[in-house]
Coordinates of C-alpha atoms and ligand atoms in Angstrom, one line a residue:
M1 CA 0.0 0.0 0.0
E2 CA 1.3 3.4 -1.0
R3 CA 1.3 6.1 1.7
I4 CA 0.2 9.6 0.7
A5 CA 2.2 12.3 2.4
D6 CA 0.1 15.3 1.3
I7 CA -3.6 14.5 0.9
S8 CA -4.4 17.9 -0.5
I9 CA -2.8 17.1 -3.8
L10 CA -4.4 13.7 -4.1
E11 CA -6.8 13.7 -7.1
F12 CA -9.8 11.5 -8.0
H13 CA -11.3 11.7 -11.5
H14 CA -14.7 10.2 -12.2
R15 CA -16.9 9.9 -15.1
Q16 CA -20.6 11.0 -15.0
G17 CA -23.1 8.3 -14.3
G18 CA -22.0 6.2 -11.4
Q19 CA -20.9 2.6 -11.0
Y20 CA -24.1 1.1 -12.3
R21 CA -24.4 3.0 -15.5
W22 CA -23.5 -0.1 -17.5
I23 CA -26.7 -1.7 -16.2
T24 CA -28.8 1.4 -17.0
V25 CA -27.5 1.8 -20.5
S26 CA -27.5 -1.9 -21.4
T27 CA -31.0 -2.4 -20.0
L28 CA -32.4 0.5 -22.0
L29 CA -30.7 -0.7 -25.1
L30 CA -31.9 -4.3 -24.5
A31 CA -35.5 -3.0 -24.4
I32 CA -35.0 -1.2 -27.7
A33 CA -33.3 -4.3 -29.2
T34 CA -36.2 -6.5 -28.2
I35 CA -38.8 -4.2 -29.7
L36 CA -36.8 -3.8 -32.9
R37 CA -36.3 -7.6 -33.1
L38 CA -40.1 -8.1 -32.9
V39 CA -41.1 -5.4 -35.4
S40 CA -38.3 -4.8 -37.9
P41 CA -39.0 -6.1 -41.4
S42 CA -36.5 -8.3 -43.2
V43 CA -34.8 -7.4 -46.5
A44 CA -34.3 -10.5 -48.7
G45 CA -34.8 -12.6 -45.6
F46 CA -32.1 -10.8 -43.6
T47 CA -32.5 -8.5 -40.6
P48 CA -29.8 -6.9 -38.5
N49 CA -29.0 -8.8 -35.3
W50 CA -30.3 -5.9 -33.1
A51 CA -29.3 -7.6 -29.8
I52 CA -25.6 -7.8 -30.8
A53 CA -25.6 -4.3 -32.2
M54 CA -27.1 -3.0 -28.9
Y55 CA -24.9 -4.7 -26.4
C56 CA -21.8 -3.8 -28.5
I57 CA -23.0 -0.1 -28.2
A58 CA -23.7 -0.5 -24.5
I59 CA -20.2 -1.9 -24.0
H60 CA -18.6 0.9 -26.1
L61 CA -20.5 3.6 -24.2
T62 CA -20.0 2.3 -20.6
K63 CA -16.7 0.4 -20.8
P64 CA -17.7 -2.3 -18.3
T65 CA -15.3 -4.9 -16.9
Y66 CA -15.1 -8.4 -18.4
K67 CA -17.3 -9.8 -15.6
Q68 CA -19.9 -7.1 -16.2
S69 CA -19.7 -7.7 -20.0
F70 CA -20.3 -11.4 -19.4
G71 CA -23.4 -10.4 -17.4
I72 CA -24.7 -8.2 -20.2
G73 CA -24.2 -11.0 -22.7
M74 CA -26.1 -13.5 -20.4
V75 CA -29.0 -11.1 -19.9
Y76 CA -29.3 -10.6 -23.7
A77 CA -29.1 -14.4 -24.1
F78 CA -31.9 -15.0 -21.7
V79 CA -34.2 -12.5 -23.4
G80 CA -33.1 -13.9 -26.8
V81 CA -34.0 -17.4 -25.8
L82 CA -37.3 -16.4 -24.3
T83 CA -38.4 -14.5 -27.5
S84 CA -36.8 -16.8 -30.1
K85 CA -38.8 -18.8 -32.6
A86 CA -35.8 -21.0 -33.4
A87 CA -36.1 -24.8 -32.8
F88 CA -32.9 -24.7 -30.6
P89 CA -32.2 -21.2 -29.3
Y90 CA -30.0 -22.3 -26.3
G91 CA -26.8 -21.7 -28.1
D92 CA -27.4 -18.0 -27.2
F93 CA -26.2 -18.9 -23.7
I94 CA -22.7 -19.4 -25.2
S95 CA -22.7 -17.2 -28.2
E96 CA -23.9 -13.9 -26.6
P97 CA -21.5 -13.9 -23.6
V98 CA -18.6 -14.8 -25.8
A99 CA -19.4 -12.0 -28.2
A100 CA -19.9 -9.5 -25.3
L101 CA -16.5 -10.5 -23.9
L102 CA -14.9 -10.1 -27.3
C103 CA -16.4 -6.6 -27.6
C104 CA -15.1 -5.8 -24.2
F105 CA -11.6 -6.9 -25.2
A106 CA -11.8 -4.8 -28.4
V107 CA -12.9 -1.7 -26.4
K108 CA -10.1 -2.1 -23.9
H109 CA -7.3 -3.0 -26.3
L110 CA -8.1 -2.2 -30.0
D111 CA -9.0 1.5 -29.8
I112 CA -6.1 2.1 -32.1
I113 CA -8.1 0.9 -35.1
K114 CA -8.8 4.2 -36.8
W115 CA -9.8 5.4 -40.2
K116 CA -8.7 9.0 -41.1
G117 CA -8.3 9.7 -37.4
H118 CA -11.9 8.5 -36.5
T119 CA -12.5 5.3 -34.5
V120 CA -14.1 2.5 -36.5
L121 CA -14.4 0.3 -33.5
P122 CA -18.2 0.2 -33.4
A123 CA -18.3 -1.0 -37.0
F124 CA -15.5 -3.5 -36.4
T125 CA -17.1 -5.0 -33.2
G126 CA -20.6 -5.0 -34.9
L127 CA -19.1 -7.1 -37.8
I128 CA -16.7 -9.4 -35.8
C129 CA -19.0 -10.0 -32.8
T130 CA -21.9 -10.9 -35.1
I131 CA -19.9 -13.3 -37.1
I132 CA -18.3 -15.0 -34.1
S133 CA -21.6 -15.1 -32.1
G134 CA -23.6 -16.4 -35.2
T135 CA -21.0 -19.1 -35.9
I136 CA -21.1 -20.3 -32.3
F137 CA -24.9 -20.2 -32.3
L138 CA -25.2 -22.1 -35.6
T139 CA -22.7 -24.7 -34.5
T140 CA -24.8 -25.6 -31.4
F141 CA -27.9 -25.5 -33.7
K142 CA -26.2 -27.9 -36.2
L143 CA -25.1 -30.3 -33.4
A144 CA -28.5 -30.3 -31.7
L145 CA -30.6 -30.8 -34.8
N146 CA -28.1 -32.8 -36.9
I147 CA -28.0 -30.3 -39.7
P148 CA -26.1 -31.6 -42.8
D149 CA -22.6 -30.1 -43.4
S150 CA -23.6 -28.9 -46.9
V151 CA -26.4 -26.7 -45.4
F152 CA -24.2 -25.5 -42.6
F153 CA -21.3 -24.4 -44.8
N154 CA -23.2 -23.4 -48.0
V155 CA -26.2 -21.6 -46.5
M156 CA -26.0 -20.9 -42.8
L157 CA -22.4 -19.6 -42.5
P158 CA -22.7 -17.3 -45.6
A159 CA -25.9 -16.0 -44.0
V160 CA -24.1 -15.2 -40.8
C161 CA -21.4 -13.3 -42.8
I162 CA -24.1 -11.2 -44.5
I163 CA -25.8 -10.4 -41.2
G164 CA -22.3 -9.6 -39.8
L165 CA -21.9 -7.1 -42.7
I166 CA -25.3 -5.6 -42.0
N167 CA -24.4 -5.2 -38.3
G168 CA -21.1 -3.7 -39.3
V169 CA -23.1 -0.8 -40.7
T170 CA -26.0 -0.8 -38.2
T171 CA -23.9 -0.7 -35.1
P172 CA -22.1 2.6 -35.8
V173 CA -25.3 4.1 -37.3
L174 CA -27.0 3.5 -33.9
Y175 CA -23.9 4.2 -31.8
Y176 CA -23.6 7.9 -32.4
P177 CA -27.3 8.9 -31.7
A178 CA -27.2 6.6 -28.6
E179 CA -24.0 8.3 -27.4
K180 CA -25.6 11.8 -27.9
L181 CA -28.8 10.7 -26.1
F182 CA -27.2 9.2 -23.0
A183 CA -24.8 12.2 -22.8
M184 CA -27.7 14.6 -23.0
R185 CA -29.4 12.8 -20.2
G186 CA -26.2 13.0 -18.1
I187 CA -25.9 9.2 -17.9
I188 CA -22.5 9.2 -19.7
D189 CA -19.9 11.7 -20.5
V190 CA -19.6 13.3 -24.0
K191 CA -16.7 11.4 -25.7
S192 CA -14.5 14.5 -26.1
E193 CA -14.7 15.2 -22.3
E194 CA -14.3 11.6 -21.2
M195 CA -11.5 11.2 -18.6
E196 CA -9.7 8.2 -17.1
V197 CA -11.3 7.0 -13.9
S198 CA -9.0 7.1 -10.9
D199 CA -8.4 4.0 -8.8
H200 CA -7.4 4.7 -5.2
S201 CA -7.3 1.1 -4.1
R202 CA -3.5 1.1 -3.9
F203 CA -3.3 4.0 -1.4
K204 CA -3.3 3.8 2.4
L205 CA -5.6 6.7 3.3
N206 CA -6.3 7.6 6.9
P207 CA -7.9 10.8 8.2
S208 CA -5.7 13.1 10.3
R209 CA -8.8 14.5 12.1
E210 CA -11.2 12.7 14.3
G211 CA -14.9 12.5 13.6
L212 CA -17.7 10.5 12.0
I213 CA -17.1 12.6 8.9
S214 CA -13.9 14.4 8.2
M215 CA -13.0 16.4 5.2
E216 CA -9.4 17.3 4.4
H217 CA -8.6 20.0 1.9
L218 CA -11.6 18.8 -0.2
S219 CA -12.2 20.5 -3.5
Y220 CA -14.5 19.4 -6.2
T221 CA -15.0 20.6 -9.8
Y222 CA -18.0 19.3 -11.8
N223 CA -17.3 18.2 -15.4
K224 CA -17.5 21.1 -17.8
K225 CA -17.0 23.6 -15.0
S226 CA -13.9 25.7 -14.6
K227 CA -14.7 26.9 -11.0
P228 CA -14.8 24.4 -8.2
A229 CA -18.1 23.9 -6.4
L230 CA -16.1 23.0 -3.3
D231 CA -12.8 24.8 -2.6
N232 CA -10.4 23.5 0.0
I233 CA -13.0 22.4 2.6
S234 CA -11.6 21.0 5.9
L235 CA -14.0 20.1 8.7
S236 CA -15.0 17.3 11.2
I237 CA -18.5 16.2 12.1
H238 CA -18.8 14.5 15.5
Q239 CA -21.2 12.0 17.0
G240 CA -24.3 13.8 18.2
D241 CA -23.7 17.1 16.2
F242 CA -26.8 18.9 15.0
L243 CA -25.1 20.9 12.2
V244 CA -26.8 23.4 10.0
I245 CA -25.2 24.5 6.7
T246 CA -26.3 27.8 5.1
G247 CA -25.1 30.1 2.4
E248 CA -26.3 31.8 -0.8
S249 CA -27.8 29.9 -3.7
G250 CA -25.0 28.2 -5.6
S251 CA -22.5 28.5 -2.8
G252 CA -21.9 24.7 -2.7
K253 CA -24.1 23.5 0.2
S254 CA -25.6 20.6 -1.8
A255 CA -22.2 19.7 -3.2
L256 CA -21.0 19.4 0.4
C257 CA -23.9 17.1 1.2
M258 CA -23.2 15.0 -1.9
A259 CA -19.5 14.7 -0.8
M260 CA -20.7 13.4 2.6
S261 CA -23.0 10.8 1.0
G262 CA -20.4 9.7 -1.6
A263 CA -22.5 10.8 -4.6
I264 CA -19.5 13.0 -5.1
P265 CA -17.3 11.5 -6.4
H266 CA -19.1 8.2 -7.1
Y267 CA -22.0 9.4 -9.2
F268 CA -21.2 12.9 -10.5
G269 CA -18.5 13.3 -13.1
G270 CA -15.6 15.6 -12.2
V271 CA -12.4 16.0 -10.3
M272 CA -12.0 15.8 -6.6
K273 CA -8.9 16.9 -4.7
G274 CA -8.2 16.2 -1.1
M275 CA -10.4 13.6 0.6
A276 CA -13.7 13.0 2.5
F277 CA -13.6 10.3 5.1
V278 CA -16.8 8.6 6.5
D279 CA -16.3 6.5 9.6
N280 CA -12.5 6.8 9.0
K281 CA -12.8 5.3 5.4
A282 CA -11.9 7.4 2.3
T283 CA -15.0 7.8 0.2
T284 CA -13.0 6.9 -2.9
Q285 CA -12.3 3.5 -1.4
I286 CA -15.8 2.4 -0.4
S287 CA -19.0 2.0 -2.5
I288 CA -22.1 4.2 -2.3
A289 CA -24.0 1.1 -0.9
E290 CA -21.5 0.8 2.0
L291 CA -21.6 4.6 2.6
A292 CA -25.5 4.4 2.8
C293 CA -25.1 2.3 6.0
H294 CA -23.3 5.3 7.6
V295 CA -24.9 8.3 5.9
G296 CA -28.6 8.5 5.1
M297 CA -29.7 11.3 2.8
M298 CA -33.1 13.0 2.2
L299 CA -33.1 15.1 -1.0
D300 CA -35.0 18.3 -1.5
D301 CA -37.4 16.6 -3.9
Y302 CA -38.1 13.9 -1.4
D303 CA -41.1 12.5 -3.3
S304 CA -38.7 11.1 -5.9
Q305 CA -37.3 8.8 -3.1
L306 CA -40.7 7.0 -2.7
V307 CA -41.2 3.9 -4.8
A308 CA -43.9 1.7 -3.2
M309 CA -47.7 1.9 -2.8
T310 CA -48.2 1.8 0.9
V311 CA -46.3 3.0 4.0
E312 CA -45.2 -0.5 5.2
E313 CA -44.3 -1.6 1.6
E314 CA -42.1 1.5 1.3
I315 CA -40.1 0.7 4.4
A316 CA -40.0 -3.1 3.6
F317 CA -38.6 -2.2 0.2
S318 CA -35.7 -0.2 1.8
L319 CA -35.1 -3.0 4.3
Q320 CA -35.0 -5.7 1.5
N321 CA -32.6 -3.5 -0.4
Q322 CA -30.3 -3.5 2.6
G323 CA -30.4 -7.3 2.6
I324 CA -32.1 -7.4 6.1
D325 CA -33.1 -10.9 7.3
P326 CA -36.8 -11.3 6.3
N327 CA -37.6 -12.4 9.8
K328 CA -36.4 -9.1 11.2
I329 CA -38.2 -6.9 8.7
E330 CA -41.5 -6.8 10.7
E331 CA -39.7 -5.5 13.8
A332 CA -37.6 -3.1 11.8
I333 CA -40.7 -1.5 10.1
E334 CA -42.3 -1.0 13.5
H335 CA -39.1 0.6 14.8
A336 CA -38.7 2.9 11.9
L337 CA -42.3 4.0 12.0
T338 CA -42.1 4.6 15.8
K339 CA -39.0 6.8 15.3
V340 CA -40.9 9.1 12.8
K341 CA -44.2 8.8 14.6
L342 CA -46.1 7.2 11.7
T343 CA -47.2 4.0 13.4
E344 CA -50.9 4.6 12.9
Y345 CA -50.4 5.2 9.1
R346 CA -48.7 1.8 8.5
K347 CA -51.4 0.4 6.1
R348 CA -52.1 3.7 4.4
E349 CA -51.5 4.3 0.7
I350 CA -48.7 6.8 0.1
S351 CA -50.8 8.9 -2.2
K352 CA -53.2 9.6 0.7
L353 CA -50.4 11.0 3.0
S354 CA -49.8 14.7 3.4
G355 CA -46.5 16.3 2.3
G356 CA -45.1 16.3 5.8
Q357 CA -46.1 12.6 6.3
R358 CA -44.5 11.6 3.0
Q359 CA -41.4 13.3 4.2
R360 CA -41.5 11.4 7.5
L361 CA -41.9 8.2 5.5
V362 CA -38.8 9.0 3.4
I363 CA -36.9 9.5 6.7
A364 CA -38.2 6.1 7.9
G365 CA -36.9 4.5 4.7
V366 CA -33.5 6.1 5.2
L367 CA -33.5 5.0 8.8
A368 CA -34.0 1.4 7.7
A369 CA -30.3 1.2 6.9
N370 CA -29.7 2.4 10.5
P371 CA -27.2 5.1 9.5
D372 CA -25.5 7.1 12.2
I373 CA -25.7 10.3 10.2
L374 CA -28.7 11.8 8.6
V375 CA -28.3 14.5 5.9
F376 CA -31.2 16.8 4.8
D377 CA -30.9 19.1 1.9
Q378 CA -33.4 21.9 2.2
P379 CA -36.1 19.7 3.8
T380 CA -38.7 22.2 4.6
S381 CA -39.0 24.1 1.3
A382 CA -42.4 22.6 0.7
L383 CA -43.8 22.8 4.2
D384 CA -45.9 25.4 5.9
P385 CA -44.6 27.0 9.2
E386 CA -46.4 24.5 11.4
G387 CA -45.1 21.5 9.3
T388 CA -41.6 23.0 9.5
R389 CA -41.8 23.3 13.3
D390 CA -43.0 19.7 13.6
F391 CA -40.3 18.5 11.2
Y392 CA -37.5 20.1 13.2
Q393 CA -39.0 18.8 16.4
L394 CA -38.8 15.3 14.9
L395 CA -35.1 15.9 13.9
H396 CA -34.4 17.1 17.5
D397 CA -35.9 13.8 18.8
L398 CA -33.8 11.7 16.4
N399 CA -30.8 13.7 17.5
V400 CA -31.4 13.6 21.3
K401 CA -33.4 10.4 21.9
Y402 CA -32.0 8.2 19.1
K403 CA -28.5 9.7 19.0
H404 CA -28.4 10.3 15.2
T405 CA -26.0 12.9 14.0
I406 CA -28.0 15.5 12.0
I407 CA -26.9 17.7 9.1
V408 CA -29.3 20.1 7.6
V409 CA -28.9 22.5 4.7
E410 CA -31.2 25.5 5.2
H411 CA -31.9 29.0 3.9
T412 CA -34.7 29.7 6.4
L413 CA -33.0 29.5 9.7
E414 CA -35.5 30.5 12.4
A415 CA -37.1 27.1 12.9
V416 CA -34.0 25.0 12.9
L417 CA -31.4 27.0 14.8
P418 CA -32.9 26.5 18.3
Y419 CA -32.0 22.8 17.9
A420 CA -28.6 23.1 16.3
N421 CA -25.2 23.2 18.1
R422 CA -23.3 24.3 15.1
L423 CA -23.7 26.5 12.1
I424 CA -21.5 26.6 9.0
L425 CA -21.6 29.4 6.4
I426 CA -20.5 28.5 2.9
Q427 CA -19.5 31.1 0.5
K428 CA -18.3 30.4 -3.1
G429 CA -17.5 26.8 -2.2
R430 CA -15.4 27.7 0.9
I431 CA -16.2 27.7 4.6
A432 CA -16.6 31.3 5.6
C433 CA -17.4 30.5 9.2
D434 CA -17.8 27.4 11.2
G435 CA -18.7 27.7 14.9
D436 CA -21.5 27.6 17.4
V437 CA -24.8 29.1 16.2
A438 CA -24.3 32.5 17.8
T439 CA -20.7 32.9 16.6
T440 CA -21.7 32.2 12.9
L441 CA -24.8 34.4 13.1
R442 CA -22.7 37.2 14.5
F443 CA -20.1 36.7 11.7
M444 CA -22.9 36.9 9.1
Y445 CA -24.4 40.0 10.6
E446 CA -21.2 41.9 11.2
N447 CA -19.6 41.1 7.8
N448 CA -22.8 41.4 6.0
I449 CA -22.4 38.0 4.4
Y450 CA -25.8 36.4 3.6
A451 CA -27.1 38.6 6.4
T452 CA -30.6 38.4 5.0
A453 CA -30.8 34.9 6.4
V454 CA -30.0 35.9 10.0
P455 CA -33.2 35.4 12.0
Q456 CA -34.9 38.8 12.7
V457 CA -34.9 38.2 16.5
F458 CA -31.1 37.7 16.5
A459 CA -30.6 40.7 14.2
C460 CA -32.7 42.7 16.7
Q461 CA -30.3 41.6 19.5
M462 CA -27.3 42.7 17.4
T463 CA -28.9 46.1 16.7
L464 CA -29.6 46.6 20.4
E465 CA -26.0 45.6 21.2
K466 CA -24.7 48.0 18.6
A467 CA -26.8 50.8 20.2
G468 CA -24.9 50.0 23.4
C469 CA -27.5 47.9 25.2
N470 CA -26.2 44.8 27.1
M471 CA -28.5 42.0 26.2
G472 CA -26.7 39.2 28.1
D473 CA -24.7 36.3 26.8
I474 CA -27.5 34.1 25.5
A475 CA -28.1 34.4 21.8
W476 CA -31.7 35.3 20.8
L477 CA -32.6 32.4 18.6
D478 CA -36.3 32.6 19.2
L479 CA -38.8 35.0 20.7
D480 CA -39.1 33.1 24.1
I481 CA -35.3 33.4 24.6
A482 CA -35.5 37.1 23.7
I483 CA -38.4 37.8 26.1
N484 CA -36.6 35.9 29.0
S485 CA -33.4 37.8 28.2
L486 CA -35.3 41.2 28.2
K487 CA -37.0 40.3 31.5
Q488 CA -33.7 39.6 33.1
C489 CA -32.3 42.9 31.8
C490 CA -35.3 44.8 33.2
P491 CA -36.8 42.6 36.0
N492 CA -39.2 45.1 37.3
G493 CA -40.6 46.2 33.9
G494 CA -38.1 49.0 34.1
R495 CA -36.0 50.4 31.2
V496 CA -33.2 48.4 29.6
A497 CA -29.8 49.5 30.9
C498 CA -28.1 51.1 28.0
Ligands
LIG1 N1 -24.6 18.4 -11.6 C1 -23.9 19.5 -11.7 N2 -23.1 19.7 -12.8 C2 -22.4 20.8 -12.9 N3 -22.4 21.9 -12.0 C3 -23.2 21.7 -11.0 C4 -24.0 20.6 -10.7 N4 -24.7 20.7 -9.6 C5 -24.4 22.0 -9.1 N5 -23.5 22.5 -9.9 C6 -22.8 23.9 -9.7 O1 -22.0 23.8 -8.5 C7 -22.1 25.0 -7.8 C8 -22.7 24.6 -6.3 O2 -24.0 24.1 -6.5 P1 -24.8 23.6 -5.2 O3 -26.1 23.0 -5.8 O4 -24.0 22.8 -4.4 O5 -25.2 25.0 -4.5 P2 -26.2 25.2 -3.3 O6 -25.5 26.1 -2.4 O7 -26.7 23.9 -2.8 O8 -27.4 26.0 -4.1 P3 -28.9 26.1 -3.7 O9 -29.1 26.7 -2.4 O10 -29.5 26.9 -4.8 O11 -29.4 24.6 -3.7 C9 -23.1 25.9 -8.5 O12 -22.3 26.8 -9.3 C10 -23.8 25.0 -9.5 O13 -24.2 25.6 -10.7

């Protein structure tokens, strides 16, 4: 294992789309191939082999490993066998994985094959993979059904060569629009911006700070961006913290949350410098699935995280995804519902829940993995004041009663700050201030940085202080604190001592 002396210069490059994009792309193309196979007319008895063209395209676009390519070939074979009208279609189980592996080899090692500076690999793999796959398939067909040699050599093999030639044209013709489409949807990178993916597995990476999460000189620049979204962030988050992160729109708050959950760098394409550690492990050395056991995240469009029909099905789905023992699911559902106070809604359809209840359900689903840390990105943007108050009371319970560490990104600070022990102000991707709530609010007010977000009651205390009034040491985070503080300053209803 290689030791890294200066973690701030360590870089990690990642392509857009995440570790499972090979599944997304190959599955979508498989659906298209199956439809085309069923509806495309034949010309002089010949049709392209859509399946081979499509998995070659998927392998070109996502560059899977050999194991993953084998998986793609097997899935296409299954669908091929199920939809085939041939008397003996089972040769697909050999021919498709072999051709997929061949395509994977070509993508990894034969990218040098060029014509006038342009790659001709899609055409080459379309041709070769079809001929090899077809030959294997027909050989099994011949052996199984005892086809005479004369038919095999004079009819079947020439037919395979013709279909190979057709696929040699079809594959590149489909490849370029597919590349454009997937790049437009953000599933893959545009070819010209594609970068090598880094591998940190050979490094020995240990945090130099203590904490459930620690970030060391972390910078992150999204693909196609010149300015970093995060710029040299160093911080530690400790067990039991209730941390609020605030800052102007576009300052990098969500990016910071993404770096905590591992979506940066695992999903988003870009360049990360420095390192984020979760539970003392570098996020570049563990998978998103493993990170989800430590950090649970609720997105601002939380409805997109709901997938089932009823409340209990939703939580059961999360639990099954975590691989929880089926005998323990019942108990875990009950536990998660108790934590978010939704027990009485257990059988209810999700469509019949209010916005606040759906939000609690998302939290219950996140809690199913039993993460120590819960991250909420602008959770109350769709809630009314009462819903917002209830929501933060719930987070307070999760923090105090169930010992979860809470991280909240918020613009509207009044409702959340009474529960927080720490407030971070982000400005242009950097930490402008990190301290207890009163210290950061004072910094914002005095330096006029995002001062519009400072709660009015705190701004009032600052204004009185500026006027020379001594308002005591306790920060006015809500009206009750302010009233008590004022009562102490003027106990007999007298005038404030200025
Ligand atoms: N997927 C992305 N690809 C490229 N750039 C992005 C992406 N997401 C965010 N950015 C850019 O990164 C910077 C930080 O964005 P981020 O969403 O983290 O800000 P934010 O503080 O959470 O903003 P808001 O309060 O509006 O949600 C912005 O300049 C934004 O345009």
